[in-house]
CSV table of C-alpha atoms in Angstrom, one decimal:
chain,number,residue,atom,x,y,z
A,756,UNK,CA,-227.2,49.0,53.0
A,757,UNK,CA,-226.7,45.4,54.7
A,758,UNK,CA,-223.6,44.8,56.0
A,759,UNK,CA,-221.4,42.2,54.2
A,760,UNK,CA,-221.6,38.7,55.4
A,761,UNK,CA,-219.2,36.3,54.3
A,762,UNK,CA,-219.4,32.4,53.4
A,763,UNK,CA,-216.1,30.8,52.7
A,764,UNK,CA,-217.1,26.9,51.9
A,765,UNK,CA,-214.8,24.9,51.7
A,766,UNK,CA,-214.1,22.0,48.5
A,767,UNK,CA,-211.7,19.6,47.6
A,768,UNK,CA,-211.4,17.1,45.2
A,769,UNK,CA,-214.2,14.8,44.6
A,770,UNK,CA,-216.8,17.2,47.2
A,771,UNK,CA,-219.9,16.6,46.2
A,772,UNK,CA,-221.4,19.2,43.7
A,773,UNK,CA,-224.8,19.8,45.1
A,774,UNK,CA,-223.2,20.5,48.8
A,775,UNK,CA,-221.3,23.2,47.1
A,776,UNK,CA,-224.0,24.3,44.8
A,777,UNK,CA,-227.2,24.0,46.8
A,778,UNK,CA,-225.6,26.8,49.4
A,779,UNK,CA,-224.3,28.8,47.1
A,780,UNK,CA,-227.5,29.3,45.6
A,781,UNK,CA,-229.2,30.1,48.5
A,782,UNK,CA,-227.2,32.9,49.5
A,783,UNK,CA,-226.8,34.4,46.0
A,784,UNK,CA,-230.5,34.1,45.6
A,785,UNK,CA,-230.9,36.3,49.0
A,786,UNK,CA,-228.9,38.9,47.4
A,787,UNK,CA,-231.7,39.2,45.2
A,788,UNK,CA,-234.2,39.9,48.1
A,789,UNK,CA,-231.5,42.5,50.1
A,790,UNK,CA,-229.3,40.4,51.8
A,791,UNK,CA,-225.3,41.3,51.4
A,792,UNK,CA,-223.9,37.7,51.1
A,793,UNK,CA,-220.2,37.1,49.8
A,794,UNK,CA,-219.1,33.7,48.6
A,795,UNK,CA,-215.6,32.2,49.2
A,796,UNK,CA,-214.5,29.5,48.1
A,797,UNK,CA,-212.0,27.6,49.2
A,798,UNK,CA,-209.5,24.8,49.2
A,799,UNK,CA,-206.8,23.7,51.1
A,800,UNK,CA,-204.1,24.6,49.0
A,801,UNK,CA,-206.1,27.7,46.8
A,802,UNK,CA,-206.1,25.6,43.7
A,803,UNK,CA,-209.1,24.8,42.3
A,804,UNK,CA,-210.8,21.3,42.4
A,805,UNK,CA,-213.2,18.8,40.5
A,806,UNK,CA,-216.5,17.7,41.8
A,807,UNK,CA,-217.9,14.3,42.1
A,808,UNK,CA,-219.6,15.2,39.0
A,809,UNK,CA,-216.2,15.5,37.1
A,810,UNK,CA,-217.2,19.6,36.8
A,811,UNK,CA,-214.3,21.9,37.9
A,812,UNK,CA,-215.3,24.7,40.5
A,813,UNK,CA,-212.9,27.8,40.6
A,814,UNK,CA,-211.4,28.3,44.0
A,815,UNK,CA,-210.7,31.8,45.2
A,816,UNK,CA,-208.4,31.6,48.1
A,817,UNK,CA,-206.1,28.4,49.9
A,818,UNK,CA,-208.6,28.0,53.6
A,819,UNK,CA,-205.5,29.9,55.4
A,820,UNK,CA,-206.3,32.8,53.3
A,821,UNK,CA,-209.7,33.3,54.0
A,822,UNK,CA,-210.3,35.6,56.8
A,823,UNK,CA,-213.2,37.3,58.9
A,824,UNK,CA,-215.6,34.4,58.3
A,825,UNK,CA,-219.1,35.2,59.4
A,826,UNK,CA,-219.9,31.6,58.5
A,827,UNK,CA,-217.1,28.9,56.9
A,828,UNK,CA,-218.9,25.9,55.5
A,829,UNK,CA,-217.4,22.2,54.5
A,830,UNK,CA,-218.8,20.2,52.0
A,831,UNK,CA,-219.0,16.6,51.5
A,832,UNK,CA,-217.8,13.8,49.7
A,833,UNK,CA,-219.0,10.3,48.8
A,834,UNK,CA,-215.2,9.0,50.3
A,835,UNK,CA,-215.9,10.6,53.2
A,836,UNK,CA,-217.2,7.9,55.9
A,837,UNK,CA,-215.3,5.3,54.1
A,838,UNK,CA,-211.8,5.9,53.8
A,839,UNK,CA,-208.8,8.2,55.7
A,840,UNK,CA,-209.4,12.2,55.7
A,841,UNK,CA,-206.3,13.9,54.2
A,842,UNK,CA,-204.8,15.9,57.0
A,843,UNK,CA,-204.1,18.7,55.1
A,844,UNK,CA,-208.3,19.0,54.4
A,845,UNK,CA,-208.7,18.2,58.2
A,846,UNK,CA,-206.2,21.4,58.9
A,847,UNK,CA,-207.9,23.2,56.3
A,848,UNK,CA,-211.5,23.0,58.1
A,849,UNK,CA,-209.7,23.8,61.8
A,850,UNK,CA,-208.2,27.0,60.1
A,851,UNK,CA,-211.5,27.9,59.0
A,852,UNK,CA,-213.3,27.2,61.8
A,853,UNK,CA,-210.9,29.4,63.7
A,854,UNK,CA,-211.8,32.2,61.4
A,855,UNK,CA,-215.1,32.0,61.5
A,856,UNK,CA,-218.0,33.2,63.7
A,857,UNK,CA,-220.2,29.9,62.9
A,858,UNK,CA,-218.7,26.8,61.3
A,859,UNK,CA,-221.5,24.7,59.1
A,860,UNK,CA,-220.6,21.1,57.6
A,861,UNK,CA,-223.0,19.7,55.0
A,862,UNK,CA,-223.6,16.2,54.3
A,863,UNK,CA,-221.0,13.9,54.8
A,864,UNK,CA,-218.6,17.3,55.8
A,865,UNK,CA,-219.4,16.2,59.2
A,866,UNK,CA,-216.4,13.6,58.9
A,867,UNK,CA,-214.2,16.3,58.3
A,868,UNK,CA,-215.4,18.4,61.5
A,869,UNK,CA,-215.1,15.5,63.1
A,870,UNK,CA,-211.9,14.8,62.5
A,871,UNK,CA,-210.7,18.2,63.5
A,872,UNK,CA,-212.6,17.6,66.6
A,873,UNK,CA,-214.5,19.9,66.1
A,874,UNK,CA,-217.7,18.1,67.1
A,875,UNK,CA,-216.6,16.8,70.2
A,876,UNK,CA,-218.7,17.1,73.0
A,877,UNK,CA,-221.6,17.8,70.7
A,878,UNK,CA,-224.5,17.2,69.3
A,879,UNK,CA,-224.5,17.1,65.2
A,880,UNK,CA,-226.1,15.0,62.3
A,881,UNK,CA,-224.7,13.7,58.7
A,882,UNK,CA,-227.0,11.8,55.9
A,883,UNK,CA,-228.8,9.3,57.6
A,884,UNK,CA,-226.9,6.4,55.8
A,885,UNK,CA,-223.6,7.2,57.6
A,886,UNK,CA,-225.0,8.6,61.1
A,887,UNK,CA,-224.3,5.2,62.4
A,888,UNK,CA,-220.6,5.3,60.9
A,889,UNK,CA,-220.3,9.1,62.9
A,890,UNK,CA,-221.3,7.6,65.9
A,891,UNK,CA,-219.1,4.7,66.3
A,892,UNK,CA,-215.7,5.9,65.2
A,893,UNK,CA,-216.0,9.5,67.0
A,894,UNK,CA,-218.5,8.4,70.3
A,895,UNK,CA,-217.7,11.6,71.5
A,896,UNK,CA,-220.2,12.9,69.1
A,897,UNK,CA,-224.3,12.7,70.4
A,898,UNK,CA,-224.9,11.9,66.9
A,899,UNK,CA,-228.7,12.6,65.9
A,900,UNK,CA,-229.4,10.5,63.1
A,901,UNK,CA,-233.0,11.8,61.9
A,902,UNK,CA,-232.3,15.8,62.4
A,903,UNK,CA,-232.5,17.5,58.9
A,904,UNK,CA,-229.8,19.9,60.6
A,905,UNK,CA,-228.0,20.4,64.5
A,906,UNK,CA,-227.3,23.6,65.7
A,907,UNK,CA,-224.5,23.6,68.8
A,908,UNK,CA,-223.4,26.8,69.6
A,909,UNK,CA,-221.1,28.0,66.9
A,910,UNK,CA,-221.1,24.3,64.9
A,911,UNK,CA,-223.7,23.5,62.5
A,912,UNK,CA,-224.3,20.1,61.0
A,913,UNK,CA,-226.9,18.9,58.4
A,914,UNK,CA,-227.8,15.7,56.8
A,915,UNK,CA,-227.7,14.6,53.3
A,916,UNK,CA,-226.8,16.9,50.2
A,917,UNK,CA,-230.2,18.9,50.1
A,918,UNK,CA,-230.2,19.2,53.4
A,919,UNK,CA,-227.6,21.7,52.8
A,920,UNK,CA,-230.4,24.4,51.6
A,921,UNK,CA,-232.4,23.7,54.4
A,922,UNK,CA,-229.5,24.9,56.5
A,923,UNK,CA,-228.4,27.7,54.4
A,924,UNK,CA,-232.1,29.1,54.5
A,925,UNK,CA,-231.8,28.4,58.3
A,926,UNK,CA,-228.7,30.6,58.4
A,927,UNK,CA,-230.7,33.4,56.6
A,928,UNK,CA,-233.4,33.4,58.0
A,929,UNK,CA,-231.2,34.0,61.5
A,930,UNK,CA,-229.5,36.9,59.9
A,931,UNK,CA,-232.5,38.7,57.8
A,932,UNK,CA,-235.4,37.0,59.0
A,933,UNK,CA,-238.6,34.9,58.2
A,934,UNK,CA,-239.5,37.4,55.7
A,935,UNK,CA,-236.6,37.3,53.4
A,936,UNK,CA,-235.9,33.7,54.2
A,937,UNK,CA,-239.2,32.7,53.5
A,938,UNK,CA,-239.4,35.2,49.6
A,939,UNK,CA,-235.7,32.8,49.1
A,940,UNK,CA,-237.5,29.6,49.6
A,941,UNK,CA,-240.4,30.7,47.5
A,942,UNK,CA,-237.9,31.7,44.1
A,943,UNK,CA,-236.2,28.8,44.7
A,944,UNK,CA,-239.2,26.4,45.1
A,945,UNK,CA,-238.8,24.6,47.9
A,946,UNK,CA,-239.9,24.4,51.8
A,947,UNK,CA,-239.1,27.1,54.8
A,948,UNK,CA,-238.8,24.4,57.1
A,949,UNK,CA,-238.9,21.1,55.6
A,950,UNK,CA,-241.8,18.6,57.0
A,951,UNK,CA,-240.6,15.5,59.0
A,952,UNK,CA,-237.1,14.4,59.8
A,953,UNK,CA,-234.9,12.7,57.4
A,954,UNK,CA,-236.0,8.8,58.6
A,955,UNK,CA,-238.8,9.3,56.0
A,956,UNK,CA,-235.8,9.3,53.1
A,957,UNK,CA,-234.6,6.1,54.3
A,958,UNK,CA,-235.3,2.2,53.6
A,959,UNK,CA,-236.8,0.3,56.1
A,960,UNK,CA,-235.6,0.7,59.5
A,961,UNK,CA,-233.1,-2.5,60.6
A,962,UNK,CA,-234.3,-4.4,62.6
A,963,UNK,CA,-231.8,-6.5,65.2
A,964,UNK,CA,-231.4,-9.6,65.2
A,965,UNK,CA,-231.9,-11.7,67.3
A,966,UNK,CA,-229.3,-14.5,68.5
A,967,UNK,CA,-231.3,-17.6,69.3
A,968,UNK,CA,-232.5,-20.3,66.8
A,969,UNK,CA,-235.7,-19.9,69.4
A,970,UNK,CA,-235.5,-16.0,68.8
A,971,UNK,CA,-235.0,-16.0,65.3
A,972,UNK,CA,-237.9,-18.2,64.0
A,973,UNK,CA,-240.0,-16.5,66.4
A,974,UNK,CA,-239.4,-13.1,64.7
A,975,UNK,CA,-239.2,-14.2,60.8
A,976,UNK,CA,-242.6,-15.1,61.9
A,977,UNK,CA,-243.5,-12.0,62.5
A,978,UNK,CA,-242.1,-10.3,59.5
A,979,UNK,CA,-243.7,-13.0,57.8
A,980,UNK,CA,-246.7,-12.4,58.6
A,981,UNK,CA,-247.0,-8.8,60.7
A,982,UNK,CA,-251.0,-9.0,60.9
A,983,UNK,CA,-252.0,-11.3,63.9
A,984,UNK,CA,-252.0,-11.1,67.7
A,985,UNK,CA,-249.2,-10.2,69.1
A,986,UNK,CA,-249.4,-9.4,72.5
A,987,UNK,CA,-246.1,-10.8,74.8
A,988,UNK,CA,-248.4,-13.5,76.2
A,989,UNK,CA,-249.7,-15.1,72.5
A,990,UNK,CA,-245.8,-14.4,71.6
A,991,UNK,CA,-244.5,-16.4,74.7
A,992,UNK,CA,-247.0,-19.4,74.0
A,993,UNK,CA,-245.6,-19.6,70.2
A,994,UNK,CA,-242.5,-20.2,71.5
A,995,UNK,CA,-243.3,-22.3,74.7
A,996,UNK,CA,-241.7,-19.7,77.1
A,997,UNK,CA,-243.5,-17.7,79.8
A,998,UNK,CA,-243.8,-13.7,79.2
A,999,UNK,CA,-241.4,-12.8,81.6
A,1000,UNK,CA,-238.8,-15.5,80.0
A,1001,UNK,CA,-239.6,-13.7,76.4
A,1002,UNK,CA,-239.2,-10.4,77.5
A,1003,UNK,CA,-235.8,-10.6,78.7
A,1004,UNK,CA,-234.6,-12.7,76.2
A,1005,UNK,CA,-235.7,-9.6,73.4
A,1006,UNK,CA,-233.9,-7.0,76.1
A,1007,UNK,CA,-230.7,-9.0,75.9
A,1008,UNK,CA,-230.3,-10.1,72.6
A,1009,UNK,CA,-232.5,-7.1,70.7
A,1010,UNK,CA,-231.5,-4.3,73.2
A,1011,UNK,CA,-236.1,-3.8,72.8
A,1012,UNK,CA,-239.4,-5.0,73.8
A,1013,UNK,CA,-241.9,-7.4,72.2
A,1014,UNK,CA,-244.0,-4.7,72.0
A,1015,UNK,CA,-241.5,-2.4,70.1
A,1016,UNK,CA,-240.4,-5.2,68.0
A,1017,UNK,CA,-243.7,-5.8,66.7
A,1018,UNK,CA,-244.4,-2.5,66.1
A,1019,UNK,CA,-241.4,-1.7,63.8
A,1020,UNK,CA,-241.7,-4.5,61.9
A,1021,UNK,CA,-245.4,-3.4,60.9
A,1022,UNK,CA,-244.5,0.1,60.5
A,1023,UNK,CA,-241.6,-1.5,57.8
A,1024,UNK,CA,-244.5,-2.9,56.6
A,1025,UNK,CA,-246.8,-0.2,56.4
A,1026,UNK,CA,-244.1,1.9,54.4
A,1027,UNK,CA,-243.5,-0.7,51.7
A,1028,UNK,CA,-247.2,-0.7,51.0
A,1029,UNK,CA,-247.5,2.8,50.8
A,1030,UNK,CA,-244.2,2.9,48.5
A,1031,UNK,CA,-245.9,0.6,46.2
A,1032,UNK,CA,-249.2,2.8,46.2
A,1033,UNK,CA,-251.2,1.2,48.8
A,1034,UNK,CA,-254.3,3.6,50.5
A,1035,UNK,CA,-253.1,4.5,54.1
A,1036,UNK,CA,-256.2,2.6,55.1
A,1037,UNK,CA,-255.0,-0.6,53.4
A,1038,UNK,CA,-251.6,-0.2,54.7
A,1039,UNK,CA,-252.7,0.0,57.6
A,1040,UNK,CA,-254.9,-3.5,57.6
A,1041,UNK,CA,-252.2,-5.2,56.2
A,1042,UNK,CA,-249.2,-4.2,58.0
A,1043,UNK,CA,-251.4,-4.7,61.4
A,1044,UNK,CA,-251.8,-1.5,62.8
A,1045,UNK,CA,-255.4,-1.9,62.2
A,1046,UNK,CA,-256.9,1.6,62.0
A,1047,UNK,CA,-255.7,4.2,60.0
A,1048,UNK,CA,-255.1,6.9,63.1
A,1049,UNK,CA,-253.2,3.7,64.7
A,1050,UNK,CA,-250.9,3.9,62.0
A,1051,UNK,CA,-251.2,7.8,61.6
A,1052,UNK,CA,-250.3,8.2,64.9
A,1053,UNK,CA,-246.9,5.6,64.6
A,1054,UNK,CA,-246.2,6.9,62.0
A,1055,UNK,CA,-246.0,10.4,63.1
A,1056,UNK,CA,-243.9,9.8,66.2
A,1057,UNK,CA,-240.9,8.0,63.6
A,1058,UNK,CA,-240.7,9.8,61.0
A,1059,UNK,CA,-242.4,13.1,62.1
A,1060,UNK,CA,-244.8,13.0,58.9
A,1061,UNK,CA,-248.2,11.4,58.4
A,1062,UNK,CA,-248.2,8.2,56.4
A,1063,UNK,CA,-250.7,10.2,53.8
A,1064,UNK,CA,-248.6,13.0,53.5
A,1065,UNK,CA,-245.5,10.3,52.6
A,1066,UNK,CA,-247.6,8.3,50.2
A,1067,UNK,CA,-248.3,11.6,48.6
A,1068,UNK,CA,-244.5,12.5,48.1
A,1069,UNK,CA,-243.0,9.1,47.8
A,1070,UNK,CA,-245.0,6.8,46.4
A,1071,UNK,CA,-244.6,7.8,42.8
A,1072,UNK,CA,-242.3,11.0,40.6
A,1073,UNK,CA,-245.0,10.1,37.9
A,1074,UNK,CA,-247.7,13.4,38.0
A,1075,UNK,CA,-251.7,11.7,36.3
């Protein structure tokens, strides 16, 4: 018989219900296949909490009560990023962490860790709409924005609510294998290893912008119309500066190149067309890319997915 691996996850009031439930089914689901898990839930005081759904979960144990950890696990909340953490759920996570062999944050949890400082020093990821929010109030953090989930040591991280099964299949498949992990993904219908990073779920990339009057009408002219040529020398003569002139003035003021800046402005492009059911090919003509494999080839270095295989799963929930 497997030994008995333990997963204390940790919830609160207002957590987020899929970052509790998304795990939870995981492991239980790997019972089925001949894994040993135990769940724990927790709290920081041992009473039990309501989700962000307005659903009560029952709580097993306050966090100082749950011992010999093989993994302890925070959830997240929308609140998270946005307002104070209550110190006693900041204590509760250190506790945990401390009694744990691997500590895992889903979601928005990686506030929490991070508040403990328990990510110091390391690399780790949250949803990609408050990465940018990690990063500037703890810069101690190498915060990876597009990772699906960071493994540093002992600390796991993960990004938005879903993400949370990609982790906790990741955590099984460590402990019992591909095999298993890969019979849990199949029940539960969903993917091993998950395809891409987690740019692809977000809007368009921001672009900066840019300082100058000069600057600024040069680039709305490029988002205005991203088809056209434009190489630093035919951008420089729009604007009555020489290349050299141009190039610095987008290093000091957009922290990028001409080139670069061009380039994500067409690949914004590019994915609004194929949100709103463009052919790759037609995307690709009308954002400027061109070619097809131009754009394939973009498209694959940002968001680690080909731009067919993202019109395919975003373009449309509707099935013909």
């Amino acid at each position: 018989m497997d030994t008995e691996r333990r997963i204390g996850i940790l919830a609160f009031d207002g957590v987020k219900l899929l970052d509790v439930a998304g795990p939870s089914e995981v492991f239980q689901e790997a019972n089925r296949f001949g894994a040993h898990y135990r769940l724990v839930m927790c709290s920081p005081d041992g009473r039990d909490v309501s989700t962000s759904t307005g659903l009560r979960i029952s709580v097993d144990t306050a966090a100082a009560e749950a011992t010999h950890l093989d993994v302890a696990m925070v959830a997240g909340g929308d609140a998270l990023p946005t307002h104070p953490i209550d110190p006693q759920l900041t204590a509760a996570a250190a506790t945990l962490h401390r009694q744990a062999r691997q500590t895992a944050s889903i979601c928005t949890g990686a506030f929490i860790l991070a508040a403990a400082g328990l990510l110091d020093g390391r690399r780790a990821t949250t949803h990609w709409k408050h990465a940018g929010t990690l990063a500037r109030a703890y810069p101690a953090i190498r915060v990876e924005p597009d990772a699906i989930y960071v493994t540093d040591g002992p600390v796991l991280t993960c990004a938005g609510v879903t993400a949370g099964i990609d982790l906790s299949l990741a955590l099984v498949e460590r402990h019992h294998g591909p095999e298993l992990a890969r019979e849990v993904a199949r029940s539960l219908v969903v993917f091993l290893q998950r395809p891409g990073g987690q740019s692809q779920f977000s809007p368009a990339m921001r672009a900066p912008v840019p300082r100058t009057a000069q600057l600024h009408e040069l680039c709305a002219t490029i988002a205005a119309q991203p088809v056209g040529d434009y190489s630093v020398a035919a951008l420089a003569a729009l604007v009555h500066l020489s290349p050299r002139h141009l190039t610095r003035m987008f290093r000091d003021e957009l922290d990028t190149t001409p080139a670069k800046y061009v380039e994500l402005i067409r690949l914004n492009t590019a994915k609004d067309l194929l949100d709103a059911g463009e052919s790759v090919t037609a995307a690709a003509e009308h954002s400027g890319f061109g070619s097809s494999e131009t754009l394939r080839r973009v498209f694959l270095h940002h968001f680690g997915v080909s731009p067919r295989a993202y019109r395919h799963r975003f373009h449309s929930a509707l099935r013909e």
